[in-house]
Amino acid sequence: MAKFLFFALFCIANALAQSNDVYVPYRKGSLWGYSDANGKVIIEPVYDKVDIKSIEGQYKVYKTGKAGIIDGSGSVVFEPEFDSIFARYYNPRGHMFFVQKKGLWGLYTHEGKEMVPIKYNLLDKFFFHRGHLTDGKIFMAKKGNEYYIITNEDKVLESGLQAAVEMSHDGVKLKKGNKFALFNLSESRTVTGFEFDSLAMIDQDFDYADAKGKIFYGAIGNKNYAVSIDGKKEELKQKPDLTENGLSVMSSFIELYTQREEITLIAEEVNPDFYSTLRTNGKHEYKPAQIPGWNAGYVIKSNKKQLIGLEGRRGEFFIPPVYGKITVFDSWGKTVVLYNDKKAGLYNYETSTLLIPHNYDAIHDMGVKVLESKGKVGIFDDNGRGLALGMEGTVLIEPAYDKFITRIDLNSRSRSDFYIYEFIDKGKTCYVGSNGVKFFEDSK
C-alpha cells in the first residue's frame, strides 16, 4: 500500500512538473505574460509583448518598444531598456546577451553582469571557432570605421583594422591598410605579420604535397605560400584551389509557414476529349483527363453531368465525379479538398477517409489545413500530436479568428509534442494550444 501511494504521488508530481515546464505567451487585454499548458498564469501579463521561445529558461519581454530579459519565475534580469537584445551560445554550453542602446552594442552575461560596455557599432562572436577554451571570450567589434579583436573583458588584442573575416579552423583574416595577417583564435594572438597581399583558405581537398598540413594561403608579390595555423609559411610552386570565406554578423532566423501552391480543378474547365474512350466503374460513366502538374492521378468528368472526381493512375483510389470543384496541394500529404454544394470537405484518398465533413467555405494548406467559414478561420492539423479535439491524432480548432499565422512547437523538455497556434483576431495576436486551451482573455 505504501509503495502504491508513493508511486501515485510520484506520478502526480511528475504530471505537475510537466505542465509547469511549458511557458506559453498569455494575453490579458493588450498586455502579455506567460501561463502553463493549462492556461494557469505563471508570470502576470504586464508587458506589451513577449517572445515565444525560451532562451535556456529566460525570456525576452518588451515595454514601450524596449527589450528586457526575465527568468522563468518572473524575476527581472534586464529591465526593458534596450533597443535590441539577442543571445549567442558558446562552448562549454551557455549563452550571453548582446544588447543595443542608441545604435551601439555591448555584451552581458546571462545573469545580467556587464562584460563589454555599450560602445561599439558592431559586436559579435566568431561562429566556426573550435577552441572551447576561448570560445565566448574573443569577439569582433567595430567602432566608427575601425575594426577590433577584443576579449570578453574589453581588452583590445588588435585595433586599426579595416576588416576581420573568419576563415574557420580557428583562423581569422585581419586587414590593416592594404596588407593581411592571420589571427589564431585558440592562441588569442596574431601569428603572422601584416605581410600578405592576399590571404584565404586552401580547399580542404587540395592535393599539394609541398603544402601538407598547411590550411591557409598567402600571397606576397609573385610568391605563393601555404600558411599553418601557428603562422609558419612554406612557399608553393603554384597557386592552390581556394575556398571563399565570409563572416555573417548579427544574423537571425525566422521560421514561418507559407501557403502551399494549390491547383483548383473546376468541372467546366476540364477537357476530357483527349481521351475518347468512355469509362464506367459500374456506377459512374466518365472520361479521363490528365491533371497538369499533379502526378498522383487523373481528373475525371462525368459524361452526363458537369461534375468531376479523381481516379488513381493505377486505379488505387476512386473519387466519384459528383463534385463541382476539387483542390489539390503540392505538399506531402495525401489529401484533396472536395467541394459539395459550394461547401468544402477534406478527403484523404490514400485511406479513402473523409477527414473533414463539407461544413466550410474553403480549406487551404499552410503547413496545417486552414478552415474558412463566414469570414473566420480555424485549423485542422493532421500532424499535431497533442490532445485531439477532432479524430484521433489530429487537432481541430473551429473557425473563430480573423487570420492564421503559424504553428509553433515550444520544444519543451517534457512536452516536446506540444504545439500552439498563432492567430490574429480583432487586430490582436492570440494563441490556442493543441490541447484546446485559449491563452488569452479578451478585454472587458
mmCIF file with all atom_site columns, N, CA, C and O in Angstrom, residues 156-187:
data_model
loop_
_atom_site.group_PDB
_atom_site.id
_atom_site.type_symbol
_atom_site.label_atom_id
_atom_site.label_alt_id
_atom_site.label_comp_id
_atom_site.label_asym_id
_atom_site.label_entity_id
_atom_site.label_seq_id
_atom_site.pdbx_PDB_ins_code
_atom_site.Cartn_x
_atom_site.Cartn_y
_atom_site.Cartn_z
_atom_site.occupancy
_atom_site.B_iso_or_equiv
_atom_site.pdbx_formal_charge
_atom_site.auth_seq_id
_atom_site.auth_comp_id
_atom_site.auth_asym_id
_atom_site.auth_atom_id
_atom_site.pdbx_PDB_model_num
ATOM 1   N N  . VAL A 1 156 ? 41.693 44.983 -25.753 1.00 0.00 ? 156 VAL A N  1
ATOM 2   C CA . VAL A 1 156 ? 41.924 45.051 -27.197 1.00 0.00 ? 156 VAL A CA 1
ATOM 3   C C  . VAL A 1 156 ? 43.143 44.211 -27.565 1.00 0.00 ? 156 VAL A C  1
ATOM 4   O O  . VAL A 1 156 ? 44.249 44.440 -27.066 1.00 0.00 ? 156 VAL A O  1
ATOM 5   N N  . LEU A 1 157 ? 42.931 43.214 -28.439 1.00 0.00 ? 157 LEU A N  1
ATOM 6   C CA . LEU A 1 157 ? 44.019 42.370 -28.920 1.00 0.00 ? 157 LEU A CA 1
ATOM 7   C C  . LEU A 1 157 ? 44.577 42.881 -30.247 1.00 0.00 ? 157 LEU A C  1
ATOM 8   O O  . LEU A 1 157 ? 45.769 42.727 -30.513 1.00 0.00 ? 157 LEU A O  1
ATOM 9   N N  . GLU A 1 158 ? 43.711 43.455 -31.082 1.00 0.00 ? 158 GLU A N  1
ATOM 10  C CA . GLU A 1 158 ? 44.133 44.072 -32.340 1.00 0.00 ? 158 GLU A CA 1
ATOM 11  C C  . GLU A 1 158 ? 43.216 45.258 -32.619 1.00 0.00 ? 158 GLU A C  1
ATOM 12  O O  . GLU A 1 158 ? 42.015 45.211 -32.353 1.00 0.00 ? 158 GLU A O  1
ATOM 13  N N  . SER A 1 159 ? 43.788 46.334 -33.141 1.00 0.00 ? 159 SER A N  1
ATOM 14  C CA . SER A 1 159 ? 42.997 47.519 -33.466 1.00 0.00 ? 159 SER A CA 1
ATOM 15  C C  . SER A 1 159 ? 43.484 48.084 -34.792 1.00 0.00 ? 159 SER A C  1
ATOM 16  O O  . SER A 1 159 ? 44.451 47.586 -35.388 1.00 0.00 ? 159 SER A O  1
ATOM 17  N N  . GLY A 1 160 ? 42.829 49.132 -35.268 1.00 0.00 ? 160 GLY A N  1
ATOM 18  C CA . GLY A 1 160 ? 43.231 49.765 -36.519 1.00 0.00 ? 160 GLY A CA 1
ATOM 19  C C  . GLY A 1 160 ? 42.991 48.909 -37.738 1.00 0.00 ? 160 GLY A C  1
ATOM 20  O O  . GLY A 1 160 ? 43.668 49.054 -38.748 1.00 0.00 ? 160 GLY A O  1
ATOM 21  N N  . LEU A 1 161 ? 41.988 48.002 -37.666 1.00 0.00 ? 161 LEU A N  1
ATOM 22  C CA . LEU A 1 161 ? 41.736 47.064 -38.763 1.00 0.00 ? 161 LEU A CA 1
ATOM 23  C C  . LEU A 1 161 ? 40.674 47.600 -39.712 1.00 0.00 ? 161 LEU A C  1
ATOM 24  O O  . LEU A 1 161 ? 39.732 48.286 -39.292 1.00 0.00 ? 161 LEU A O  1
ATOM 25  N N  . GLN A 1 162 ? 40.826 47.258 -40.987 1.00 0.00 ? 162 GLN A N  1
ATOM 26  C CA . GLN A 1 162 ? 39.781 47.566 -41.953 1.00 0.00 ? 162 GLN A CA 1
ATOM 27  C C  . GLN A 1 162 ? 38.777 46.416 -42.084 1.00 0.00 ? 162 GLN A C  1
ATOM 28  O O  . GLN A 1 162 ? 37.672 46.615 -42.559 1.00 0.00 ? 162 GLN A O  1
ATOM 29  N N  . ALA A 1 163 ? 39.153 45.218 -41.633 1.00 0.00 ? 163 ALA A N  1
ATOM 30  C CA . ALA A 1 163 ? 38.260 44.062 -41.681 1.00 0.00 ? 163 ALA A CA 1
ATOM 31  C C  . ALA A 1 163 ? 38.800 42.965 -40.781 1.00 0.00 ? 163 ALA A C  1
ATOM 32  O O  . ALA A 1 163 ? 40.004 42.915 -40.492 1.00 0.00 ? 163 ALA A O  1
ATOM 33  N N  . ALA A 1 164 ? 37.885 42.084 -40.321 1.00 0.00 ? 164 ALA A N  1
ATOM 34  C CA . ALA A 1 164 ? 38.247 40.880 -39.574 1.00 0.00 ? 164 ALA A CA 1
ATOM 35  C C  . ALA A 1 164 ? 37.298 39.780 -40.033 1.00 0.00 ? 164 ALA A C  1
ATOM 36  O O  . ALA A 1 164 ? 36.137 39.758 -39.648 1.00 0.00 ? 164 ALA A O  1
ATOM 37  N N  . VAL A 1 165 ? 37.797 38.873 -40.881 1.00 0.00 ? 165 VAL A N  1
ATOM 38  C CA . VAL A 1 165 ? 36.946 37.884 -41.538 1.00 0.00 ? 165 VAL A CA 1
ATOM 39  C C  . VAL A 1 165 ? 37.333 36.483 -41.093 1.00 0.00 ? 165 VAL A C  1
ATOM 40  O O  . VAL A 1 165 ? 38.485 36.063 -41.252 1.00 0.00 ? 165 VAL A O  1
ATOM 41  N N  . GLU A 1 166 ? 36.367 35.759 -40.516 1.00 0.00 ? 166 GLU A N  1
ATOM 42  C CA . GLU A 1 166 ? 36.635 34.408 -40.037 1.00 0.00 ? 166 GLU A CA 1
ATOM 43  C C  . GLU A 1 166 ? 36.799 33.435 -41.201 1.00 0.00 ? 166 GLU A C  1
ATOM 44  O O  . GLU A 1 166 ? 36.044 33.482 -42.173 1.00 0.00 ? 166 GLU A O  1
ATOM 45  N N  . MET A 1 167 ? 37.805 32.551 -41.094 1.00 0.00 ? 167 MET A N  1
ATOM 46  C CA . MET A 1 167 ? 38.074 31.581 -42.147 1.00 0.00 ? 167 MET A CA 1
ATOM 47  C C  . MET A 1 167 ? 37.946 30.138 -41.662 1.00 0.00 ? 167 MET A C  1
ATOM 48  O O  . MET A 1 167 ? 38.367 29.223 -42.340 1.00 0.00 ? 167 MET A O  1
ATOM 49  N N  . SER A 1 168 ? 37.386 29.933 -40.453 1.00 0.00 ? 168 SER A N  1
ATOM 50  C CA . SER A 1 168 ? 37.257 28.610 -39.859 1.00 0.00 ? 168 SER A CA 1
ATOM 51  C C  . SER A 1 168 ? 38.640 28.073 -39.473 1.00 0.00 ? 168 SER A C  1
ATOM 52  O O  . SER A 1 168 ? 39.663 28.736 -39.665 1.00 0.00 ? 168 SER A O  1
ATOM 53  N N  . HIS A 1 169 ? 38.677 26.860 -38.926 1.00 0.00 ? 169 HIS A N  1
ATOM 54  C CA . HIS A 1 169 ? 39.922 26.254 -38.449 1.00 0.00 ? 169 HIS A CA 1
ATOM 55  C C  . HIS A 1 169 ? 40.674 27.207 -37.512 1.00 0.00 ? 169 HIS A C  1
ATOM 56  O O  . HIS A 1 169 ? 41.901 27.248 -37.497 1.00 0.00 ? 169 HIS A O  1
ATOM 57  N N  . ASP A 1 170 ? 39.927 27.995 -36.730 1.00 0.00 ? 170 ASP A N  1
ATOM 58  C CA . ASP A 1 170 ? 40.484 28.928 -35.750 1.00 0.00 ? 170 ASP A CA 1
ATOM 59  C C  . ASP A 1 170 ? 41.184 30.124 -36.379 1.00 0.00 ? 170 ASP A C  1
ATOM 60  O O  . ASP A 1 170 ? 41.801 30.916 -35.681 1.00 0.00 ? 170 ASP A O  1
ATOM 61  N N  . GLY A 1 171 ? 41.117 30.279 -37.687 1.00 0.00 ? 171 GLY A N  1
ATOM 62  C CA . GLY A 1 171 ? 41.831 31.354 -38.352 1.00 0.00 ? 171 GLY A CA 1
ATOM 63  C C  . GLY A 1 171 ? 40.935 32.529 -38.681 1.00 0.00 ? 171 GLY A C  1
ATOM 64  O O  . GLY A 1 171 ? 39.811 32.361 -39.158 1.00 0.00 ? 171 GLY A O  1
ATOM 65  N N  . VAL A 1 172 ? 41.442 33.749 -38.441 1.00 0.00 ? 172 VAL A N  1
ATOM 66  C CA . VAL A 1 172 ? 40.741 34.977 -38.804 1.00 0.00 ? 172 VAL A CA 1
ATOM 67  C C  . VAL A 1 172 ? 41.675 35.821 -39.660 1.00 0.00 ? 172 VAL A C  1
ATOM 68  O O  . VAL A 1 172 ? 42.839 36.037 -39.302 1.00 0.00 ? 172 VAL A O  1
ATOM 69  N N  . LYS A 1 173 ? 41.159 36.287 -40.793 1.00 0.00 ? 173 LYS A N  1
ATOM 70  C CA . LYS A 1 173 ? 41.933 37.134 -41.689 1.00 0.00 ? 173 LYS A CA 1
ATOM 71  C C  . LYS A 1 173 ? 41.776 38.591 -41.254 1.00 0.00 ? 173 LYS A C  1
ATOM 72  O O  . LYS A 1 173 ? 40.673 39.124 -41.240 1.00 0.00 ? 173 LYS A O  1
ATOM 73  N N  . LEU A 1 174 ? 42.874 39.224 -40.878 1.00 0.00 ? 174 LEU A N  1
ATOM 74  C CA . LEU A 1 174 ? 42.871 40.623 -40.476 1.00 0.00 ? 174 LEU A CA 1
ATOM 75  C C  . LEU A 1 174 ? 43.419 41.482 -41.608 1.00 0.00 ? 174 LEU A C  1
ATOM 76  O O  . LEU A 1 174 ? 44.403 41.121 -42.258 1.00 0.00 ? 174 LEU A O  1
ATOM 77  N N  . LYS A 1 175 ? 42.771 42.633 -41.810 1.00 0.00 ? 175 LYS A N  1
ATOM 78  C CA . LYS A 1 175 ? 43.235 43.564 -42.837 1.00 0.00 ? 175 LYS A CA 1
ATOM 79  C C  . LYS A 1 175 ? 43.582 44.900 -42.191 1.00 0.00 ? 175 LYS A C  1
ATOM 80  O O  . LYS A 1 175 ? 42.776 45.485 -41.467 1.00 0.00 ? 175 LYS A O  1
ATOM 81  N N  . LYS A 1 176 ? 44.788 45.367 -42.442 1.00 0.00 ? 176 LYS A N  1
ATOM 82  C CA . LYS A 1 176 ? 45.236 46.670 -41.943 1.00 0.00 ? 176 LYS A CA 1
ATOM 83  C C  . LYS A 1 176 ? 45.907 47.378 -43.119 1.00 0.00 ? 176 LYS A C  1
ATOM 84  O O  . LYS A 1 176 ? 46.915 46.893 -43.646 1.00 0.00 ? 176 LYS A O  1
ATOM 85  N N  . GLY A 1 177 ? 45.355 48.512 -43.507 1.00 0.00 ? 177 GLY A N  1
ATOM 86  C CA . GLY A 1 177 ? 45.837 49.150 -44.718 1.00 0.00 ? 177 GLY A CA 1
ATOM 87  C C  . GLY A 1 177 ? 45.530 48.264 -45.897 1.00 0.00 ? 177 GLY A C  1
ATOM 88  O O  . GLY A 1 177 ? 44.385 47.834 -46.093 1.00 0.00 ? 177 GLY A O  1
ATOM 89  N N  . ASN A 1 178 ? 46.526 47.909 -46.684 1.00 0.00 ? 178 ASN A N  1
ATOM 90  C CA . ASN A 1 178 ? 46.341 47.018 -47.822 1.00 0.00 ? 178 ASN A CA 1
ATOM 91  C C  . ASN A 1 178 ? 46.988 45.657 -47.594 1.00 0.00 ? 178 ASN A C  1
ATOM 92  O O  . ASN A 1 178 ? 47.193 44.896 -48.543 1.00 0.00 ? 178 ASN A O  1
ATOM 93  N N  . LYS A 1 179 ? 47.322 45.337 -46.356 1.00 0.00 ? 179 LYS A N  1
ATOM 94  C CA . LYS A 1 179 ? 48.006 44.085 -46.036 1.00 0.00 ? 179 LYS A CA 1
ATOM 95  C C  . LYS A 1 179 ? 47.150 43.226 -45.111 1.00 0.00 ? 179 LYS A C  1
ATOM 96  O O  . LYS A 1 179 ? 46.280 43.724 -44.384 1.00 0.00 ? 179 LYS A O  1
ATOM 97  N N  . PHE A 1 180 ? 47.458 41.922 -45.140 1.00 0.00 ? 180 PHE A N  1
ATOM 98  C CA . PHE A 1 180 ? 46.685 40.959 -44.361 1.00 0.00 ? 180 PHE A CA 1
ATOM 99  C C  . PHE A 1 180 ? 47.590 40.174 -43.413 1.00 0.00 ? 180 PHE A C  1
ATOM 100 O O  . PHE A 1 180 ? 48.774 39.950 -43.698 1.00 0.00 ? 180 PHE A O  1
ATOM 101 N N  . ALA A 1 181 ? 46.984 39.742 -42.281 1.00 0.00 ? 181 ALA A N  1
ATOM 102 C CA . ALA A 1 181 ? 47.672 38.885 -41.313 1.00 0.00 ? 181 ALA A CA 1
ATOM 103 C C  . ALA A 1 181 ? 46.712 37.810 -40.839 1.00 0.00 ? 181 ALA A C  1
ATOM 104 O O  . ALA A 1 181 ? 45.492 37.910 -41.023 1.00 0.00 ? 181 ALA A O  1
ATOM 105 N N  . LEU A 1 182 ? 47.259 36.758 -40.219 1.00 0.00 ? 182 LEU A N  1
ATOM 106 C CA . LEU A 1 182 ? 46.461 35.646 -39.712 1.00 0.00 ? 182 LEU A CA 1
ATOM 107 C C  . LEU A 1 182 ? 46.400 35.706 -38.192 1.00 0.00 ? 182 LEU A C  1
ATOM 108 O O  . LEU A 1 182 ? 47.435 35.779 -37.522 1.00 0.00 ? 182 LEU A O  1
ATOM 109 N N  . PHE A 1 183 ? 45.161 35.652 -37.661 1.00 0.00 ? 183 PHE A N  1
ATOM 110 C CA . PHE A 1 183 ? 44.930 35.640 -36.212 1.00 0.00 ? 183 PHE A CA 1
ATOM 111 C C  . PHE A 1 183 ? 44.489 34.249 -35.808 1.00 0.00 ? 183 PHE A C  1
ATOM 112 O O  . PHE A 1 183 ? 43.615 33.646 -36.431 1.00 0.00 ? 183 PHE A O  1
ATOM 113 N N  . ASN A 1 184 ? 45.095 33.687 -34.734 1.00 0.00 ? 184 ASN A N  1
ATOM 114 C CA . ASN A 1 184 ? 44.776 32.358 -34.236 1.00 0.00 ? 184 ASN A CA 1
ATOM 115 C C  . ASN A 1 184 ? 43.853 32.503 -33.029 1.00 0.00 ? 184 ASN A C  1
ATOM 116 O O  . ASN A 1 184 ? 44.254 33.009 -31.978 1.00 0.00 ? 184 ASN A O  1
ATOM 117 N N  . LEU A 1 185 ? 42.580 32.067 -33.177 1.00 0.00 ? 185 LEU A N  1
ATOM 118 C CA . LEU A 1 185 ? 41.612 32.211 -32.088 1.00 0.00 ? 185 LEU A CA 1
ATOM 119 C C  . LEU A 1 185 ? 41.986 31.380 -30.869 1.00 0.00 ? 185 LEU A C  1
ATOM 120 O O  . LEU A 1 185 ? 41.831 31.822 -29.736 1.00 0.00 ? 185 LEU A O  1
ATOM 121 N N  . SER A 1 186 ? 42.462 30.160 -31.077 1.00 0.00 ? 186 SER A N  1
ATOM 122 C CA . SER A 1 186 ? 42.799 29.297 -29.938 1.00 0.00 ? 186 SER A CA 1
ATOM 123 C C  . SER A 1 186 ? 43.938 29.874 -29.098 1.00 0.00 ? 186 SER A C  1
ATOM 124 O O  . SER A 1 186 ? 43.971 29.712 -27.886 1.00 0.00 ? 186 SER A O  1
ATOM 125 N N  . GLU A 1 187 ? 44.869 30.547 -29.760 1.00 0.00 ? 187 GLU A N  1
ATOM 126 C CA . GLU A 1 187 ? 46.004 31.130 -29.040 1.00 0.00 ? 187 GLU A CA 1
ATOM 127 C C  . GLU A 1 187 ? 45.778 32.599 -28.711 1.00 0.00 ? 187 GLU A C  1
ATOM 128 O O  . GLU A 1 187 ? 46.617 33.232 -28.071 1.00 0.00 ? 187 GLU A O  1
#
